């Protein structure tokens, strides 16, 4: 018999996705950021919605169309992202932390545009570390399934394995961002999926939508949806 109303795999699930590179203000007209396009996170939000989830997308970019049926929360800085994630986390079933969070921010953001020094000498910006959002969530975990990403240019597996353990993740999606067609820009990606006590699984070079489907299917298979 044909099933007319299929049970979607993420029905009744609250999925929280973060996407894009955060921006850390230097002054009213300048910021520090990174090369993240946000496309991977947006693809995860779209596919999670198609799989039946109630999706909240916390986005640090406004360059992409918001997938239909997804709740959007806009943020700029790592601090704003932290506040938004903390607010949503208690009612989240599955968190996919695809945002490229700035690791450092200027110690202070100047109130006025910084002028060139009169002597045209060097300008020094003092930076301070931002909070590690995933790490600070770990002790707050109740039954949430948490997916992190790792952007690496070398020693992919060693670095990714360390992040999986230190951030107490259920799944880590590792990107080698030094390879063409992988990671930060474009519409394709090739990733390695790491889970605790399991062998890493490397995907083919696929569209970001197909990678998103693989990530969410792996999460469901790994127990992201509780009975
Ligand atoms: N992350 C986070 N908070 C930060 C930095 C990163 O929650 N302040 C998250 C990212 O969203 C990603 C994961 O941690 O899901 C790994 O990010 P990545 O930049 O690869 O690792 P870091 O722990 O920041 O280490 P490093 O940049 O030194 O490799
Ligand atoms: Ca980082």
Short mmCIF file of C-alpha atoms and ligand atoms in Angstrom, two decimals:
data_model
loop_
_atom_site.label_atom_id
_atom_site.label_comp_id
_atom_site.label_asym_id
_atom_site.label_seq_id
_atom_site.Cartn_x
_atom_site.Cartn_y
_atom_site.Cartn_z
CA UNK A 1 0.00 0.00 0.00
CA UNK A 2 1.15 3.51 -0.75
CA UNK A 3 1.65 5.54 2.39
CA UNK A 4 -0.21 8.80 1.80
CA UNK A 5 1.12 10.62 4.87
CA UNK A 6 4.66 9.35 5.33
CA UNK A 7 6.20 9.71 8.76
CA UNK A 8 8.94 12.19 8.10
CA UNK A 9 12.15 11.26 9.96
CA UNK A 10 12.38 14.59 11.84
CA UNK A 11 8.67 15.13 12.53
CA UNK A 12 8.06 16.79 15.94
CA UNK A 13 11.77 17.54 16.34
CA UNK A 14 13.20 20.98 17.13
CA UNK A 15 16.31 21.42 15.04
CA UNK A 16 18.61 24.37 15.73
CA UNK A 17 21.12 25.28 13.02
CA UNK A 18 23.78 28.00 13.12
CA UNK A 19 25.30 29.29 9.90
CA UNK A 20 27.72 31.83 8.47
CA UNK A 21 30.80 33.58 9.71
CA UNK A 22 30.40 35.86 12.72
CA UNK A 23 31.49 39.50 12.45
CA UNK A 24 33.42 41.17 15.26
CA UNK A 25 33.24 44.95 15.17
CA UNK A 26 36.44 47.00 15.13
CA UNK A 27 34.58 50.31 14.83
CA UNK A 28 31.21 51.38 13.33
CA UNK A 29 32.35 50.62 9.77
CA UNK A 30 34.82 47.73 10.08
CA UNK A 31 34.83 44.16 11.33
CA UNK A 32 36.85 40.94 11.51
CA UNK A 33 35.27 37.89 9.91
CA UNK A 34 36.14 34.79 7.87
CA UNK A 35 35.44 33.19 4.49
CA UNK A 36 32.38 31.16 5.53
CA UNK A 37 29.49 31.62 3.09
CA UNK A 38 26.83 30.06 5.33
CA UNK A 39 25.73 27.74 2.50
CA UNK A 40 26.38 24.50 4.41
CA UNK A 41 24.28 25.59 7.38
CA UNK A 42 21.49 26.90 5.15
CA UNK A 43 21.46 23.54 3.32
CA UNK A 44 21.13 21.72 6.67
CA UNK A 45 18.25 24.01 7.68
CA UNK A 46 16.46 23.39 4.35
CA UNK A 47 16.87 19.62 4.46
CA UNK A 48 15.89 19.41 8.16
CA UNK A 49 12.68 21.27 7.26
CA UNK A 50 12.06 18.88 4.34
CA UNK A 51 12.58 15.99 6.77
CA UNK A 52 9.72 17.39 8.89
CA UNK A 53 11.54 19.30 11.64
CA UNK A 54 10.60 22.58 13.28
CA UNK A 55 13.75 24.48 12.28
CA UNK A 56 15.35 27.57 13.80
CA UNK A 57 18.26 29.00 11.83
CA UNK A 58 20.58 31.35 13.70
CA UNK A 59 22.35 33.13 10.89
CA UNK A 60 25.39 35.35 10.80
CA UNK A 61 24.91 36.08 7.10
CA UNK A 62 22.18 37.91 5.19
CA UNK A 63 23.55 36.96 1.77
CA UNK A 64 21.42 33.83 1.29
CA UNK A 65 17.70 33.19 0.75
CA UNK A 66 16.05 31.81 3.89
CA UNK A 67 14.66 28.30 3.27
CA UNK A 68 10.85 28.15 3.23
CA UNK A 69 9.27 27.37 6.60
CA UNK A 70 12.44 28.01 8.64
CA UNK A 71 12.48 30.44 11.60
CA UNK A 72 15.31 32.94 11.21
CA UNK A 73 17.27 34.60 14.02
CA UNK A 74 19.88 37.10 12.81
CA UNK A 75 23.12 37.64 14.69
CA UNK A 76 26.42 39.39 13.97
CA UNK A 77 29.03 38.60 16.62
CA UNK A 78 30.09 35.45 18.47
CA UNK A 79 28.62 36.98 21.66
CA UNK A 80 25.21 37.44 20.00
CA UNK A 81 25.39 33.90 18.61
CA UNK A 82 26.16 32.56 22.10
CA UNK A 83 23.11 34.36 23.56
CA UNK A 84 20.82 33.10 20.79
CA UNK A 85 22.07 29.49 21.03
CA UNK A 86 21.74 29.48 24.82
CA UNK A 87 18.15 30.73 24.57
CA UNK A 88 17.11 28.01 22.12
CA UNK A 89 19.18 25.07 23.37
CA UNK A 90 16.95 23.82 26.23
CA UNK A 91 14.07 23.13 23.81
CA UNK A 92 16.30 21.82 21.02
CA UNK A 93 16.46 18.14 20.09
CA UNK A 94 19.20 18.42 17.49
CA UNK A 95 21.81 21.18 17.22
CA UNK A 96 23.89 21.55 14.07
CA UNK A 97 26.63 24.09 14.73
CA UNK A 98 27.73 24.98 11.20
CA UNK A 99 28.59 28.61 11.98
CA UNK A 100 32.21 29.67 11.58
CA UNK A 101 32.56 31.46 14.90
CA UNK A 102 35.31 34.08 15.15
CA UNK A 103 37.85 32.79 17.66
CA UNK A 104 38.97 36.34 18.52
CA UNK A 105 37.39 39.77 18.69
CA UNK A 106 38.83 43.24 19.23
CA UNK A 107 39.14 43.94 22.97
CA UNK A 108 37.02 47.00 22.38
CA UNK A 109 34.94 48.24 19.48
CA UNK A 110 35.65 51.94 18.94
CA UNK A 111 32.60 54.26 19.16
CA UNK A 112 33.86 56.34 16.25
CA UNK A 113 35.57 55.36 13.02
CA UNK A 114 39.27 54.84 13.72
CA UNK A 115 41.36 57.42 11.85
CA UNK A 116 44.77 56.71 10.36
CA UNK A 117 47.52 57.64 12.84
CA UNK A 118 48.88 61.14 12.08
CA UNK A 119 52.37 59.74 11.51
CA UNK A 120 51.02 56.92 9.26
CA UNK A 121 52.73 54.41 11.53
CA UNK A 122 51.48 50.86 12.16
CA UNK A 123 48.18 50.28 13.89
CA UNK A 124 47.92 47.49 16.47
CA UNK A 125 44.60 45.79 17.20
CA UNK A 126 44.42 43.90 20.46
CA UNK A 127 42.25 40.79 20.23
CA UNK A 128 40.69 38.66 22.92
CA UNK A 129 39.29 35.12 22.67
CA UNK A 130 35.54 34.62 22.19
CA UNK A 131 33.66 31.98 24.20
CA UNK A 132 33.65 28.45 22.74
CA UNK A 133 29.92 28.00 22.33
CA UNK A 134 29.95 24.22 21.85
CA UNK A 135 32.29 23.67 24.78
CA UNK A 136 30.16 25.71 27.16
CA UNK A 137 27.01 23.84 26.02
CA UNK A 138 28.45 20.42 26.86
CA UNK A 139 27.54 20.51 30.59
CA UNK A 140 24.03 21.79 29.73
CA UNK A 141 23.30 18.76 27.53
CA UNK A 142 20.28 16.75 28.59
CA UNK A 143 19.12 14.67 25.63
CA UNK A 144 20.21 16.94 22.77
CA UNK A 145 22.12 15.41 19.87
CA UNK A 146 24.93 17.83 19.01
CA UNK A 147 26.69 18.10 15.66
CA UNK A 148 29.82 20.21 15.26
CA UNK A 149 31.95 21.10 12.27
CA UNK A 150 35.71 21.32 11.94
CA UNK A 151 37.47 23.40 9.34
CA UNK A 152 41.03 22.19 8.91
CA UNK A 153 43.87 22.84 6.46
CA UNK A 154 46.13 20.06 7.81
CA UNK A 155 46.07 17.00 10.13
CA UNK A 156 42.33 16.68 9.48
CA UNK A 157 41.61 13.48 11.39
CA UNK A 158 43.77 14.23 14.44
CA UNK A 159 42.38 17.73 14.86
CA UNK A 160 38.80 16.63 14.20
CA UNK A 161 39.04 13.74 16.66
CA UNK A 162 40.25 16.15 19.36
CA UNK A 163 37.28 18.48 18.71
CA UNK A 164 34.81 15.57 18.82
CA UNK A 165 36.09 14.59 22.27
CA UNK A 166 36.77 18.01 23.80
CA UNK A 167 33.41 19.47 22.73
CA UNK A 168 31.61 16.21 23.70
CA UNK A 169 29.89 15.98 20.32
CA UNK A 170 27.72 13.18 18.97
CA UNK A 171 28.86 13.85 15.42
CA UNK A 172 31.62 15.96 13.94
CA UNK A 173 31.70 16.97 10.28
CA UNK A 174 35.29 17.60 9.22
CA UNK A 175 36.14 19.71 6.15
CA UNK A 176 39.55 20.00 4.55
CA UNK A 177 39.15 23.64 3.55
CA UNK A 178 42.47 23.71 1.68
CA UNK A 179 41.04 21.55 -1.15
CA UNK A 180 39.23 23.12 -4.12
CA UNK A 181 35.45 22.55 -4.04
CA UNK A 182 35.50 21.76 -0.31
CA UNK A 183 34.18 23.75 2.62
CA UNK A 184 33.88 27.50 2.80
CA UNK A 185 32.64 28.53 -0.62
CA UNK A 186 30.85 27.04 -3.56
CA UNK A 187 27.92 24.64 -3.65
CA UNK A 188 29.81 21.38 -3.12
CA UNK A 189 31.57 19.79 -0.18
CA UNK A 190 33.43 16.63 0.75
CA UNK A 191 33.51 15.76 4.42
CA UNK A 192 34.58 13.13 6.91
CA UNK A 193 32.03 12.18 9.57
CA UNK A 194 33.39 11.28 13.01
CA UNK A 195 31.40 9.75 15.84
CA UNK A 196 32.55 8.55 19.26
CA UNK A 197 33.95 5.01 19.12
CA UNK A 198 33.30 4.58 15.41
CA UNK A 199 35.52 4.60 12.35
CA UNK A 200 35.49 7.91 10.41
CA UNK A 201 33.40 7.87 7.23
CA UNK A 202 34.50 9.92 4.23
CA UNK A 203 31.86 11.10 1.75
CA UNK A 204 32.27 11.71 -1.97
CA UNK A 205 32.35 15.27 -3.33
CA UNK A 206 28.63 16.10 -3.24
CA UNK A 207 26.31 19.10 -3.35
CA UNK A 208 25.89 20.82 0.02
CA UNK A 209 22.23 19.69 -0.03
CA UNK A 210 23.35 16.05 -0.37
CA UNK A 211 25.96 16.54 2.38
CA UNK A 212 23.20 18.01 4.58
CA UNK A 213 21.03 14.95 3.92
CA UNK A 214 23.95 12.65 4.84
CA UNK A 215 24.59 14.56 8.09
CA UNK A 216 20.94 14.50 9.16
CA UNK A 217 20.42 10.86 8.16
CA UNK A 218 23.54 9.92 10.16
CA UNK A 219 22.22 11.86 13.16
CA UNK A 220 18.84 10.09 12.96
CA UNK A 221 20.55 6.69 12.60
CA UNK A 222 22.74 7.60 15.59
CA UNK A 223 19.76 8.23 17.87
CA UNK A 224 19.10 11.97 17.43
CA UNK A 225 15.35 11.27 17.56
CA UNK A 226 14.41 9.91 20.96
CA UNK A 227 11.45 7.55 21.27
N1 LIG B 1 32.81 26.79 17.70
C1 LIG B 1 32.09 27.32 18.74
N2 LIG B 1 32.54 28.44 19.40
C2 LIG B 1 33.70 29.01 19.04
C3 LIG B 1 34.47 28.46 17.99
C4 LIG B 1 34.00 27.34 17.34
O1 LIG B 1 31.04 26.77 19.09
N3 LIG B 1 34.10 30.10 19.69
C5 LIG B 1 32.30 25.60 17.01
C6 LIG B 1 32.12 25.76 15.51
O2 LIG B 1 30.83 26.24 15.19
C7 LIG B 1 32.33 24.34 15.00
C8 LIG B 1 33.31 23.75 16.01
O3 LIG B 1 33.23 24.57 17.18
O4 LIG B 1 31.14 23.57 15.02
C9 LIG B 1 34.73 23.71 15.54
O5 LIG B 1 35.13 24.97 15.05
P1 LIG B 1 36.62 25.16 14.54
O6 LIG B 1 36.84 26.60 14.21
O7 LIG B 1 36.92 24.13 13.50
O8 LIG B 1 37.45 24.73 15.83
P2 LIG B 1 37.98 25.53 17.09
O9 LIG B 1 37.55 24.76 18.29
O10 LIG B 1 37.62 26.98 17.04
O11 LIG B 1 39.55 25.35 16.94
P3 LIG B 1 40.57 26.00 15.84
O12 LIG B 1 39.86 27.11 15.11
O13 LIG B 1 41.72 26.45 16.68
O14 LIG B 1 40.92 24.85 14.91
CA1 LIG B 2 37.93 28.28 15.22
#
